[in-house]
């Protein structure tokens, strides 16, 4: 939902979908990125300028789609929310970056879910707003919070039937939850799909549909490869592998909660809702075509113990420990007798500390800004195609997957 037309589209889709629905919304347009800029403390003038932009953007969408009875009420709700956001930006302590991040960035979903709910009410479509924070419980690992499924399920069991007594459409916020100490938490960027999967798991939903601006899961990024084709049917196993290695249509954490309860996932386009999209379920299907996905902005790091000791248990446990401490997730790794190479997402906030932790015992080499290509069901033609005129820095093959680090 990046504009009024997007909100109206959601309304149309909901109107033509029978049954009891829980609608999980993500922030509007680029709101999450805009809110991220407010996390480091800025001077008052700069902060106000940014908030005003976010405010104007949301008011203009609300005004374009909510034109009748709900207009006044929506504007007064938005006024309150923005007053609270201004207060949070000013007052929330900056000593824990990740904690402050979650308190601020979670406003995006709050705003979008409120606007959608008001729009539907304005159109005479009964719906009820449902507070994700009071039902999805997490630990306080801010920005990447881990969900307590047992506790969350208890809340859903209790609150969802009550909500459905009032309306067949429940609107809730993606991407956010609450820690036991009652602080807002977020589940990782692009985490709204994951929220849908958590809720589906906790409520034993029949299916989940993710609505995107692409026709379904494609075998390659259509923006980069014009011969990309849509995949009609995908197994959970292939879907999780593709999502993990960067197929951005599905958040990688989405698959597990669904697979565990055998809930079907559909990926469809809101631009052509009547089309089939992609179906992901427990059926064993092999993909008809090689799938290739790229992760850009990668770092390739190579470590060799200075004392010439093997890359065996002791070195490996030190290395993995350092990655875990700096919250850096590995996308690919390979080792030989005295060399360990690993590829991960570049994050300038984490890299210096991580490198520092290896400097004492290891010879450290790294390449910045490399690309990690993963090809599932690979063939030589696809490998040649993606690596044409590029330098392959590292390569790894297993039965179904090949990974290439390219410069
Ligand atoms: N709004 C959040 C983000 O941009 C969550 C999502 O889009 O799924 O990361
Ligand atoms: Mg999003």
JSON list of C-alpha atoms in Angstrom, two decimals, residues 168-380:
[
{"chain": "A", "resi": 168, "resn": "UNK", "atom": "CA", "xyz": [-15.05, -11.28, 9.48]},
{"chain": "A", "resi": 169, "resn": "UNK", "atom": "CA", "xyz": [-12.00, -9.14, 8.74]},
{"chain": "A", "resi": 170, "resn": "UNK", "atom": "CA", "xyz": [-9.27, -8.61, 11.32]},
{"chain": "A", "resi": 171, "resn": "UNK", "atom": "CA", "xyz": [-6.60, -6.03, 10.45]},
{"chain": "A", "resi": 172, "resn": "UNK", "atom": "CA", "xyz": [-3.24, -6.26, 12.17]},
{"chain": "A", "resi": 173, "resn": "UNK", "atom": "CA", "xyz": [0.31, -4.99, 11.94]},
{"chain": "A", "resi": 174, "resn": "UNK", "atom": "CA", "xyz": [3.12, -7.01, 10.41]},
{"chain": "A", "resi": 175, "resn": "UNK", "atom": "CA", "xyz": [6.73, -7.03, 11.55]},
{"chain": "A", "resi": 176, "resn": "UNK", "atom": "CA", "xyz": [6.21, -6.20, 15.22]},
{"chain": "A", "resi": 177, "resn": "UNK", "atom": "CA", "xyz": [5.68, -7.82, 18.58]},
{"chain": "A", "resi": 178, "resn": "UNK", "atom": "CA", "xyz": [6.26, -7.19, 22.26]},
{"chain": "A", "resi": 179, "resn": "UNK", "atom": "CA", "xyz": [8.84, -8.48, 24.68]},
{"chain": "A", "resi": 180, "resn": "UNK", "atom": "CA", "xyz": [8.03, -9.87, 28.12]},
{"chain": "A", "resi": 181, "resn": "UNK", "atom": "CA", "xyz": [9.23, -6.56, 29.58]},
{"chain": "A", "resi": 182, "resn": "UNK", "atom": "CA", "xyz": [6.54, -4.82, 27.48]},
{"chain": "A", "resi": 183, "resn": "UNK", "atom": "CA", "xyz": [8.80, -3.11, 24.99]},
{"chain": "A", "resi": 184, "resn": "UNK", "atom": "CA", "xyz": [7.94, -3.11, 21.30]},
{"chain": "A", "resi": 185, "resn": "UNK", "atom": "CA", "xyz": [10.15, -5.37, 19.20]},
{"chain": "A", "resi": 186, "resn": "UNK", "atom": "CA", "xyz": [10.57, -5.94, 15.47]},
{"chain": "A", "resi": 187, "resn": "UNK", "atom": "CA", "xyz": [11.11, -9.28, 13.75]},
{"chain": "A", "resi": 188, "resn": "UNK", "atom": "CA", "xyz": [13.69, -8.31, 11.11]},
{"chain": "A", "resi": 189, "resn": "UNK", "atom": "CA", "xyz": [13.35, -6.23, 7.95]},
{"chain": "A", "resi": 190, "resn": "UNK", "atom": "CA", "xyz": [10.65, -7.35, 5.55]},
{"chain": "A", "resi": 191, "resn": "UNK", "atom": "CA", "xyz": [9.20, -9.35, 8.43]},
{"chain": "A", "resi": 192, "resn": "UNK", "atom": "CA", "xyz": [5.49, -8.87, 7.70]},
{"chain": "A", "resi": 193, "resn": "UNK", "atom": "CA", "xyz": [5.33, -12.15, 5.77]},
{"chain": "A", "resi": 194, "resn": "UNK", "atom": "CA", "xyz": [6.74, -13.82, 8.84]},
{"chain": "A", "resi": 195, "resn": "UNK", "atom": "CA", "xyz": [4.01, -12.26, 11.00]},
{"chain": "A", "resi": 196, "resn": "UNK", "atom": "CA", "xyz": [1.40, -13.76, 8.69]},
{"chain": "A", "resi": 197, "resn": "UNK", "atom": "CA", "xyz": [3.04, -17.16, 9.10]},
{"chain": "A", "resi": 198, "resn": "UNK", "atom": "CA", "xyz": [3.17, -16.81, 12.91]},
{"chain": "A", "resi": 199, "resn": "UNK", "atom": "CA", "xyz": [-0.50, -15.90, 13.04]},
{"chain": "A", "resi": 200, "resn": "UNK", "atom": "CA", "xyz": [-1.45, -18.69, 10.63]},
{"chain": "A", "resi": 201, "resn": "UNK", "atom": "CA", "xyz": [0.47, -21.14, 12.80]},
{"chain": "A", "resi": 202, "resn": "UNK", "atom": "CA", "xyz": [-1.12, -19.91, 16.03]},
{"chain": "A", "resi": 203, "resn": "UNK", "atom": "CA", "xyz": [-4.67, -19.88, 14.63]},
{"chain": "A", "resi": 204, "resn": "UNK", "atom": "CA", "xyz": [-4.44, -23.03, 12.48]},
{"chain": "A", "resi": 205, "resn": "UNK", "atom": "CA", "xyz": [-5.30, -21.05, 9.37]},
{"chain": "A", "resi": 206, "resn": "UNK", "atom": "CA", "xyz": [-6.31, -22.77, 6.17]},
{"chain": "A", "resi": 207, "resn": "UNK", "atom": "CA", "xyz": [-3.82, -20.86, 4.03]},
{"chain": "A", "resi": 208, "resn": "UNK", "atom": "CA", "xyz": [-1.70, -17.72, 3.78]},
{"chain": "A", "resi": 209, "resn": "UNK", "atom": "CA", "xyz": [-1.52, -15.45, 0.75]},
{"chain": "A", "resi": 210, "resn": "UNK", "atom": "CA", "xyz": [1.30, -12.96, 0.31]},
{"chain": "A", "resi": 211, "resn": "UNK", "atom": "CA", "xyz": [0.31, -10.15, -2.07]},
{"chain": "A", "resi": 212, "resn": "UNK", "atom": "CA", "xyz": [3.17, -8.71, -4.10]},
{"chain": "A", "resi": 213, "resn": "UNK", "atom": "CA", "xyz": [3.80, -6.62, -7.20]},
{"chain": "A", "resi": 214, "resn": "UNK", "atom": "CA", "xyz": [5.18, -9.65, -9.08]},
{"chain": "A", "resi": 215, "resn": "UNK", "atom": "CA", "xyz": [3.06, -12.51, -10.50]},
{"chain": "A", "resi": 216, "resn": "UNK", "atom": "CA", "xyz": [4.46, -15.04, -8.01]},
{"chain": "A", "resi": 217, "resn": "UNK", "atom": "CA", "xyz": [7.82, -16.59, -7.20]},
{"chain": "A", "resi": 218, "resn": "UNK", "atom": "CA", "xyz": [10.03, -16.21, -10.26]},
{"chain": "A", "resi": 219, "resn": "UNK", "atom": "CA", "xyz": [13.06, -18.34, -11.16]},
{"chain": "A", "resi": 220, "resn": "UNK", "atom": "CA", "xyz": [15.18, -15.16, -11.36]},
{"chain": "A", "resi": 221, "resn": "UNK", "atom": "CA", "xyz": [14.82, -11.46, -10.65]},
{"chain": "A", "resi": 222, "resn": "UNK", "atom": "CA", "xyz": [12.67, -10.16, -13.53]},
{"chain": "A", "resi": 223, "resn": "UNK", "atom": "CA", "xyz": [14.31, -6.74, -13.16]},
{"chain": "A", "resi": 224, "resn": "UNK", "atom": "CA", "xyz": [17.69, -8.26, -14.05]},
{"chain": "A", "resi": 225, "resn": "UNK", "atom": "CA", "xyz": [16.78, -11.19, -16.32]},
{"chain": "A", "resi": 226, "resn": "UNK", "atom": "CA", "xyz": [14.13, -10.57, -18.91]},
{"chain": "A", "resi": 227, "resn": "UNK", "atom": "CA", "xyz": [13.58, -14.28, -19.57]},
{"chain": "A", "resi": 228, "resn": "UNK", "atom": "CA", "xyz": [12.59, -14.91, -15.94]},
{"chain": "A", "resi": 229, "resn": "UNK", "atom": "CA", "xyz": [9.59, -17.23, -15.61]},
{"chain": "A", "resi": 230, "resn": "UNK", "atom": "CA", "xyz": [7.03, -17.74, -12.88]},
{"chain": "A", "resi": 231, "resn": "UNK", "atom": "CA", "xyz": [7.08, -20.96, -10.87]},
{"chain": "A", "resi": 232, "resn": "UNK", "atom": "CA", "xyz": [3.55, -22.33, -10.37]},
{"chain": "A", "resi": 233, "resn": "UNK", "atom": "CA", "xyz": [4.23, -24.88, -7.68]},
{"chain": "A", "resi": 234, "resn": "UNK", "atom": "CA", "xyz": [7.02, -25.02, -5.13]},
{"chain": "A", "resi": 235, "resn": "UNK", "atom": "CA", "xyz": [7.82, -27.37, -2.26]},
{"chain": "A", "resi": 236, "resn": "UNK", "atom": "CA", "xyz": [8.41, -25.95, 1.23]},
{"chain": "A", "resi": 237, "resn": "UNK", "atom": "CA", "xyz": [11.96, -27.21, 0.92]},
{"chain": "A", "resi": 238, "resn": "UNK", "atom": "CA", "xyz": [12.74, -25.34, -2.30]},
{"chain": "A", "resi": 239, "resn": "UNK", "atom": "CA", "xyz": [10.92, -22.25, -1.05]},
{"chain": "A", "resi": 240, "resn": "UNK", "atom": "CA", "xyz": [12.94, -22.09, 2.15]},
{"chain": "A", "resi": 241, "resn": "UNK", "atom": "CA", "xyz": [16.22, -22.57, 0.27]},
{"chain": "A", "resi": 242, "resn": "UNK", "atom": "CA", "xyz": [15.37, -19.87, -2.26]},
{"chain": "A", "resi": 243, "resn": "UNK", "atom": "CA", "xyz": [14.15, -17.44, 0.40]},
{"chain": "A", "resi": 244, "resn": "UNK", "atom": "CA", "xyz": [17.19, -18.06, 2.60]},
{"chain": "A", "resi": 245, "resn": "UNK", "atom": "CA", "xyz": [19.57, -17.26, -0.22]},
{"chain": "A", "resi": 246, "resn": "UNK", "atom": "CA", "xyz": [17.84, -14.03, -1.13]},
{"chain": "A", "resi": 247, "resn": "UNK", "atom": "CA", "xyz": [14.69, -14.58, -3.20]},
{"chain": "A", "resi": 248, "resn": "UNK", "atom": "CA", "xyz": [13.13, -11.43, -1.83]},
{"chain": "A", "resi": 249, "resn": "UNK", "atom": "CA", "xyz": [9.47, -12.26, -2.46]},
{"chain": "A", "resi": 250, "resn": "UNK", "atom": "CA", "xyz": [9.32, -14.41, 0.69]},
{"chain": "A", "resi": 251, "resn": "UNK", "atom": "CA", "xyz": [10.95, -13.66, 4.01]},
{"chain": "A", "resi": 252, "resn": "UNK", "atom": "CA", "xyz": [13.09, -16.71, 4.87]},
{"chain": "A", "resi": 253, "resn": "UNK", "atom": "CA", "xyz": [11.49, -17.21, 8.29]},
{"chain": "A", "resi": 254, "resn": "UNK", "atom": "CA", "xyz": [8.02, -17.50, 6.78]},
{"chain": "A", "resi": 255, "resn": "UNK", "atom": "CA", "xyz": [8.22, -21.13, 5.72]},
{"chain": "A", "resi": 256, "resn": "UNK", "atom": "CA", "xyz": [8.90, -22.98, 8.98]},
{"chain": "A", "resi": 257, "resn": "UNK", "atom": "CA", "xyz": [5.73, -22.05, 10.93]},
{"chain": "A", "resi": 258, "resn": "UNK", "atom": "CA", "xyz": [3.66, -22.96, 7.87]},
{"chain": "A", "resi": 259, "resn": "UNK", "atom": "CA", "xyz": [5.47, -26.21, 7.09]},
{"chain": "A", "resi": 260, "resn": "UNK", "atom": "CA", "xyz": [5.14, -27.31, 10.72]},
{"chain": "A", "resi": 261, "resn": "UNK", "atom": "CA", "xyz": [1.34, -27.13, 10.41]},
{"chain": "A", "resi": 262, "resn": "UNK", "atom": "CA", "xyz": [1.12, -28.04, 6.74]},
{"chain": "A", "resi": 263, "resn": "UNK", "atom": "CA", "xyz": [-0.49, -24.69, 5.84]},
{"chain": "A", "resi": 264, "resn": "UNK", "atom": "CA", "xyz": [-0.44, -23.77, 2.14]},
{"chain": "A", "resi": 265, "resn": "UNK", "atom": "CA", "xyz": [1.23, -20.52, 1.13]},
{"chain": "A", "resi": 266, "resn": "UNK", "atom": "CA", "xyz": [0.22, -18.60, -1.99]},
{"chain": "A", "resi": 267, "resn": "UNK", "atom": "CA", "xyz": [2.20, -15.76, -3.53]},
{"chain": "A", "resi": 268, "resn": "UNK", "atom": "CA", "xyz": [0.02, -13.61, -5.76]},
{"chain": "A", "resi": 269, "resn": "UNK", "atom": "CA", "xyz": [0.06, -10.28, -7.50]},
{"chain": "A", "resi": 270, "resn": "UNK", "atom": "CA", "xyz": [-2.23, -7.50, -6.27]},
{"chain": "A", "resi": 271, "resn": "UNK", "atom": "CA", "xyz": [-2.03, -6.12, -9.82]},
{"chain": "A", "resi": 272, "resn": "UNK", "atom": "CA", "xyz": [-3.82, -9.19, -11.21]},
{"chain": "A", "resi": 273, "resn": "UNK", "atom": "CA", "xyz": [-5.49, -10.90, -8.24]},
{"chain": "A", "resi": 274, "resn": "UNK", "atom": "CA", "xyz": [-7.47, -13.31, -10.40]},
{"chain": "A", "resi": 275, "resn": "UNK", "atom": "CA", "xyz": [-4.28, -14.97, -11.66]},
{"chain": "A", "resi": 276, "resn": "UNK", "atom": "CA", "xyz": [-2.96, -18.12, -10.04]},
{"chain": "A", "resi": 277, "resn": "UNK", "atom": "CA", "xyz": [0.37, -17.02, -8.64]},
{"chain": "A", "resi": 278, "resn": "UNK", "atom": "CA", "xyz": [2.61, -19.57, -6.92]},
{"chain": "A", "resi": 279, "resn": "UNK", "atom": "CA", "xyz": [1.45, -22.32, -4.59]},
{"chain": "A", "resi": 280, "resn": "UNK", "atom": "CA", "xyz": [3.85, -23.57, -1.91]},
{"chain": "A", "resi": 281, "resn": "UNK", "atom": "CA", "xyz": [3.03, -26.69, 0.05]},
{"chain": "A", "resi": 282, "resn": "UNK", "atom": "CA", "xyz": [4.23, -30.09, 1.21]},
{"chain": "A", "resi": 283, "resn": "UNK", "atom": "CA", "xyz": [3.96, -31.79, -2.18]},
{"chain": "A", "resi": 284, "resn": "UNK", "atom": "CA", "xyz": [7.29, -33.11, -3.46]},
{"chain": "A", "resi": 285, "resn": "UNK", "atom": "CA", "xyz": [7.89, -31.18, -6.63]},
{"chain": "A", "resi": 286, "resn": "UNK", "atom": "CA", "xyz": [11.09, -30.59, -8.51]},
{"chain": "A", "resi": 287, "resn": "UNK", "atom": "CA", "xyz": [11.51, -27.27, -10.20]},
{"chain": "A", "resi": 288, "resn": "UNK", "atom": "CA", "xyz": [11.21, -27.35, -13.99]},
{"chain": "A", "resi": 289, "resn": "UNK", "atom": "CA", "xyz": [13.92, -24.69, -14.44]},
{"chain": "A", "resi": 290, "resn": "UNK", "atom": "CA", "xyz": [17.10, -23.62, -12.65]},
{"chain": "A", "resi": 291, "resn": "UNK", "atom": "CA", "xyz": [16.40, -20.85, -10.12]},
{"chain": "A", "resi": 292, "resn": "UNK", "atom": "CA", "xyz": [19.01, -18.24, -9.53]},
{"chain": "A", "resi": 293, "resn": "UNK", "atom": "CA", "xyz": [19.10, -15.59, -6.91]},
{"chain": "A", "resi": 294, "resn": "UNK", "atom": "CA", "xyz": [21.62, -12.98, -6.07]},
{"chain": "A", "resi": 295, "resn": "UNK", "atom": "CA", "xyz": [22.58, -11.29, -2.86]},
{"chain": "A", "resi": 296, "resn": "UNK", "atom": "CA", "xyz": [24.51, -8.13, -3.46]},
{"chain": "A", "resi": 297, "resn": "UNK", "atom": "CA", "xyz": [26.54, -6.03, -0.99]},
{"chain": "A", "resi": 298, "resn": "UNK", "atom": "CA", "xyz": [28.29, -9.08, 0.40]},
{"chain": "A", "resi": 299, "resn": "UNK", "atom": "CA", "xyz": [31.60, -9.33, 2.20]},
{"chain": "A", "resi": 300, "resn": "UNK", "atom": "CA", "xyz": [33.91, -12.26, 1.51]},
{"chain": "A", "resi": 301, "resn": "UNK", "atom": "CA", "xyz": [36.19, -12.82, 4.49]},
{"chain": "A", "resi": 302, "resn": "UNK", "atom": "CA", "xyz": [39.11, -15.28, 4.69]},
{"chain": "A", "resi": 303, "resn": "UNK", "atom": "CA", "xyz": [40.74, -16.26, 7.96]},
{"chain": "A", "resi": 304, "resn": "UNK", "atom": "CA", "xyz": [43.98, -18.24, 8.47]},
{"chain": "A", "resi": 305, "resn": "UNK", "atom": "CA", "xyz": [45.26, -19.05, 11.97]},
{"chain": "A", "resi": 306, "resn": "UNK", "atom": "CA", "xyz": [48.59, -17.26, 12.49]},
{"chain": "A", "resi": 307, "resn": "UNK", "atom": "CA", "xyz": [49.98, -20.26, 14.40]},
{"chain": "A", "resi": 308, "resn": "UNK", "atom": "CA", "xyz": [49.31, -22.58, 11.45]},
{"chain": "A", "resi": 309, "resn": "UNK", "atom": "CA", "xyz": [46.77, -24.61, 13.45]},
{"chain": "A", "resi": 310, "resn": "UNK", "atom": "CA", "xyz": [44.05, -26.51, 11.58]},
{"chain": "A", "resi": 311, "resn": "UNK", "atom": "CA", "xyz": [40.61, -25.06, 11.00]},
{"chain": "A", "resi": 312, "resn": "UNK", "atom": "CA", "xyz": [39.12, -27.67, 13.30]},
{"chain": "A", "resi": 313, "resn": "UNK", "atom": "CA", "xyz": [36.86, -27.63, 16.37]},
{"chain": "A", "resi": 314, "resn": "UNK", "atom": "CA", "xyz": [38.68, -25.04, 18.47]},
{"chain": "A", "resi": 315, "resn": "UNK", "atom": "CA", "xyz": [39.18, -22.51, 15.71]},
{"chain": "A", "resi": 316, "resn": "UNK", "atom": "CA", "xyz": [35.69, -23.10, 14.34]},
{"chain": "A", "resi": 317, "resn": "UNK", "atom": "CA", "xyz": [34.03, -22.59, 17.68]},
{"chain": "A", "resi": 318, "resn": "UNK", "atom": "CA", "xyz": [35.96, -19.33, 18.22]},
{"chain": "A", "resi": 319, "resn": "UNK", "atom": "CA", "xyz": [35.02, -18.15, 14.73]},
{"chain": "A", "resi": 320, "resn": "UNK", "atom": "CA", "xyz": [31.32, -19.02, 15.03]},
{"chain": "A", "resi": 321, "resn": "UNK", "atom": "CA", "xyz": [31.22, -17.49, 18.47]},
{"chain": "A", "resi": 322, "resn": "UNK", "atom": "CA", "xyz": [32.54, -14.19, 17.12]},
{"chain": "A", "resi": 323, "resn": "UNK", "atom": "CA", "xyz": [29.97, -14.15, 14.33]},
{"chain": "A", "resi": 324, "resn": "UNK", "atom": "CA", "xyz": [27.18, -14.84, 16.81]},
{"chain": "A", "resi": 325, "resn": "UNK", "atom": "CA", "xyz": [28.42, -12.15, 19.21]},
{"chain": "A", "resi": 326, "resn": "UNK", "atom": "CA", "xyz": [28.37, -9.56, 16.45]},
{"chain": "A", "resi": 327, "resn": "UNK", "atom": "CA", "xyz": [25.00, -10.82, 15.18]},
{"chain": "A", "resi": 328, "resn": "UNK", "atom": "CA", "xyz": [26.37, -11.50, 11.70]},
{"chain": "A", "resi": 329, "resn": "UNK", "atom": "CA", "xyz": [24.64, -14.29, 9.78]},
{"chain": "A", "resi": 330, "resn": "UNK", "atom": "CA", "xyz": [26.62, -16.41, 7.37]},
{"chain": "A", "resi": 331, "resn": "UNK", "atom": "CA", "xyz": [25.40, -16.91, 3.83]},
{"chain": "A", "resi": 332, "resn": "UNK", "atom": "CA", "xyz": [28.09, -19.31, 2.65]},
{"chain": "A", "resi": 333, "resn": "UNK", "atom": "CA", "xyz": [31.24, -20.84, 4.10]},
{"chain": "A", "resi": 334, "resn": "UNK", "atom": "CA", "xyz": [34.08, -23.10, 3.07]},
{"chain": "A", "resi": 335, "resn": "UNK", "atom": "CA", "xyz": [37.24, -24.29, 4.77]},
{"chain": "A", "resi": 336, "resn": "UNK", "atom": "CA", "xyz": [40.49, -26.06, 4.05]},
{"chain": "A", "resi": 337, "resn": "UNK", "atom": "CA", "xyz": [43.33, -27.14, 6.35]},
{"chain": "A", "resi": 338, "resn": "UNK", "atom": "CA", "xyz": [44.23, -23.64, 7.47]},
{"chain": "A", "resi": 339, "resn": "UNK", "atom": "CA", "xyz": [41.78, -21.37, 5.74]},
{"chain": "A", "resi": 340, "resn": "UNK", "atom": "CA", "xyz": [38.21, -20.43, 6.51]},
{"chain": "A", "resi": 341, "resn": "UNK", "atom": "CA", "xyz": [36.25, -18.35, 3.99]},
{"chain": "A", "resi": 342, "resn": "UNK", "atom": "CA", "xyz": [32.84, -16.94, 4.63]},
{"chain": "A", "resi": 343, "resn": "UNK", "atom": "CA", "xyz": [30.36, -14.67, 2.90]},
{"chain": "A", "resi": 344, "resn": "UNK", "atom": "CA", "xyz": [27.87, -12.43, 4.73]},
{"chain": "A", "resi": 345, "resn": "UNK", "atom": "CA", "xyz": [25.77, -9.27, 4.32]},
{"chain": "A", "resi": 346, "resn": "UNK", "atom": "CA", "xyz": [27.80, -6.11, 4.53]},
{"chain": "A", "resi": 347, "resn": "UNK", "atom": "CA", "xyz": [26.84, -3.99, 7.55]},
{"chain": "A", "resi": 348, "resn": "UNK", "atom": "CA", "xyz": [29.17, -1.08, 8.32]},
{"chain": "A", "resi": 349, "resn": "UNK", "atom": "CA", "xyz": [27.89, -1.02, 11.91]},
{"chain": "A", "resi": 350, "resn": "UNK", "atom": "CA", "xyz": [29.00, -4.59, 12.58]},
{"chain": "A", "resi": 351, "resn": "UNK", "atom": "CA", "xyz": [32.07, -5.13, 10.37]},
{"chain": "A", "resi": 352, "resn": "UNK", "atom": "CA", "xyz": [34.79, -3.22, 12.28]},
{"chain": "A", "resi": 353, "resn": "UNK", "atom": "CA", "xyz": [34.05, -5.00, 15.59]},
{"chain": "A", "resi": 354, "resn": "UNK", "atom": "CA", "xyz": [33.92, -8.37, 13.87]},
{"chain": "A", "resi": 355, "resn": "UNK", "atom": "CA", "xyz": [37.27, -7.85, 12.09]},
{"chain": "A", "resi": 356, "resn": "UNK", "atom": "CA", "xyz": [38.78, -6.65, 15.34]},
{"chain": "A", "resi": 357, "resn": "UNK", "atom": "CA", "xyz": [37.84, -9.89, 17.09]},
{"chain": "A", "resi": 358, "resn": "UNK", "atom": "CA", "xyz": [39.87, -11.92, 14.56]},
{"chain": "A", "resi": 359, "resn": "UNK", "atom": "CA", "xyz": [42.88, -9.66, 14.26]},
{"chain": "A", "resi": 360, "resn": "UNK", "atom": "CA", "xyz": [44.85, -11.19, 17.14]},
{"chain": "A", "resi": 361, "resn": "UNK", "atom": "CA", "xyz": [44.89, -14.85, 16.12]},
{"chain": "A", "resi": 362, "resn": "UNK", "atom": "CA", "xyz": [44.20, -14.82, 12.41]},
{"chain": "A", "resi": 363, "resn": "UNK", "atom": "CA", "xyz": [45.51, -13.43, 9.20]},
{"chain": "A", "resi": 364, "resn": "UNK", "atom": "CA", "xyz": [42.46, -11.60, 7.85]},
{"chain": "A", "resi": 365, "resn": "UNK", "atom": "CA", "xyz": [41.71, -10.85, 4.21]},
{"chain": "A", "resi": 366, "resn": "UNK", "atom": "CA", "xyz": [38.46, -9.51, 2.88]},
{"chain": "A", "resi": 367, "resn": "UNK", "atom": "CA", "xyz": [36.70, -8.33, -0.26]},
{"chain": "A", "resi": 368, "resn": "UNK", "atom": "CA", "xyz": [33.90, -5.84, 0.03]},
{"chain": "A", "resi": 369, "resn": "UNK", "atom": "CA", "xyz": [30.96, -5.42, -2.31]},
{"chain": "A", "resi": 370, "resn": "UNK", "atom": "CA", "xyz": [30.94, -8.87, -3.87]},
{"chain": "A", "resi": 371, "resn": "UNK", "atom": "CA", "xyz": [27.84, -10.71, -5.08]},
{"chain": "A", "resi": 372, "resn": "UNK", "atom": "CA", "xyz": [26.66, -14.11, -3.92]},
{"chain": "A", "resi": 373, "resn": "UNK", "atom": "CA", "xyz": [24.84, -16.09, -6.57]},
{"chain": "A", "resi": 374, "resn": "UNK", "atom": "CA", "xyz": [22.89, -19.18, -5.60]},
{"chain": "A", "resi": 375, "resn": "UNK", "atom": "CA", "xyz": [21.56, -21.47, -8.31]},
{"chain": "A", "resi": 376, "resn": "UNK", "atom": "CA", "xyz": [19.13, -24.20, -7.31]},
{"chain": "A", "resi": 377, "resn": "UNK", "atom": "CA", "xyz": [18.79, -27.08, -9.79]},
{"chain": "A", "resi": 378, "resn": "UNK", "atom": "CA", "xyz": [21.81, -25.70, -11.56]},
{"chain": "A", "resi": 379, "resn": "UNK", "atom": "CA", "xyz": [23.16, -26.55, -14.98]},
{"chain": "A", "resi": 380, "resn": "UNK", "atom": "CA", "xyz": [26.34, -25.42, -16.71]}
]
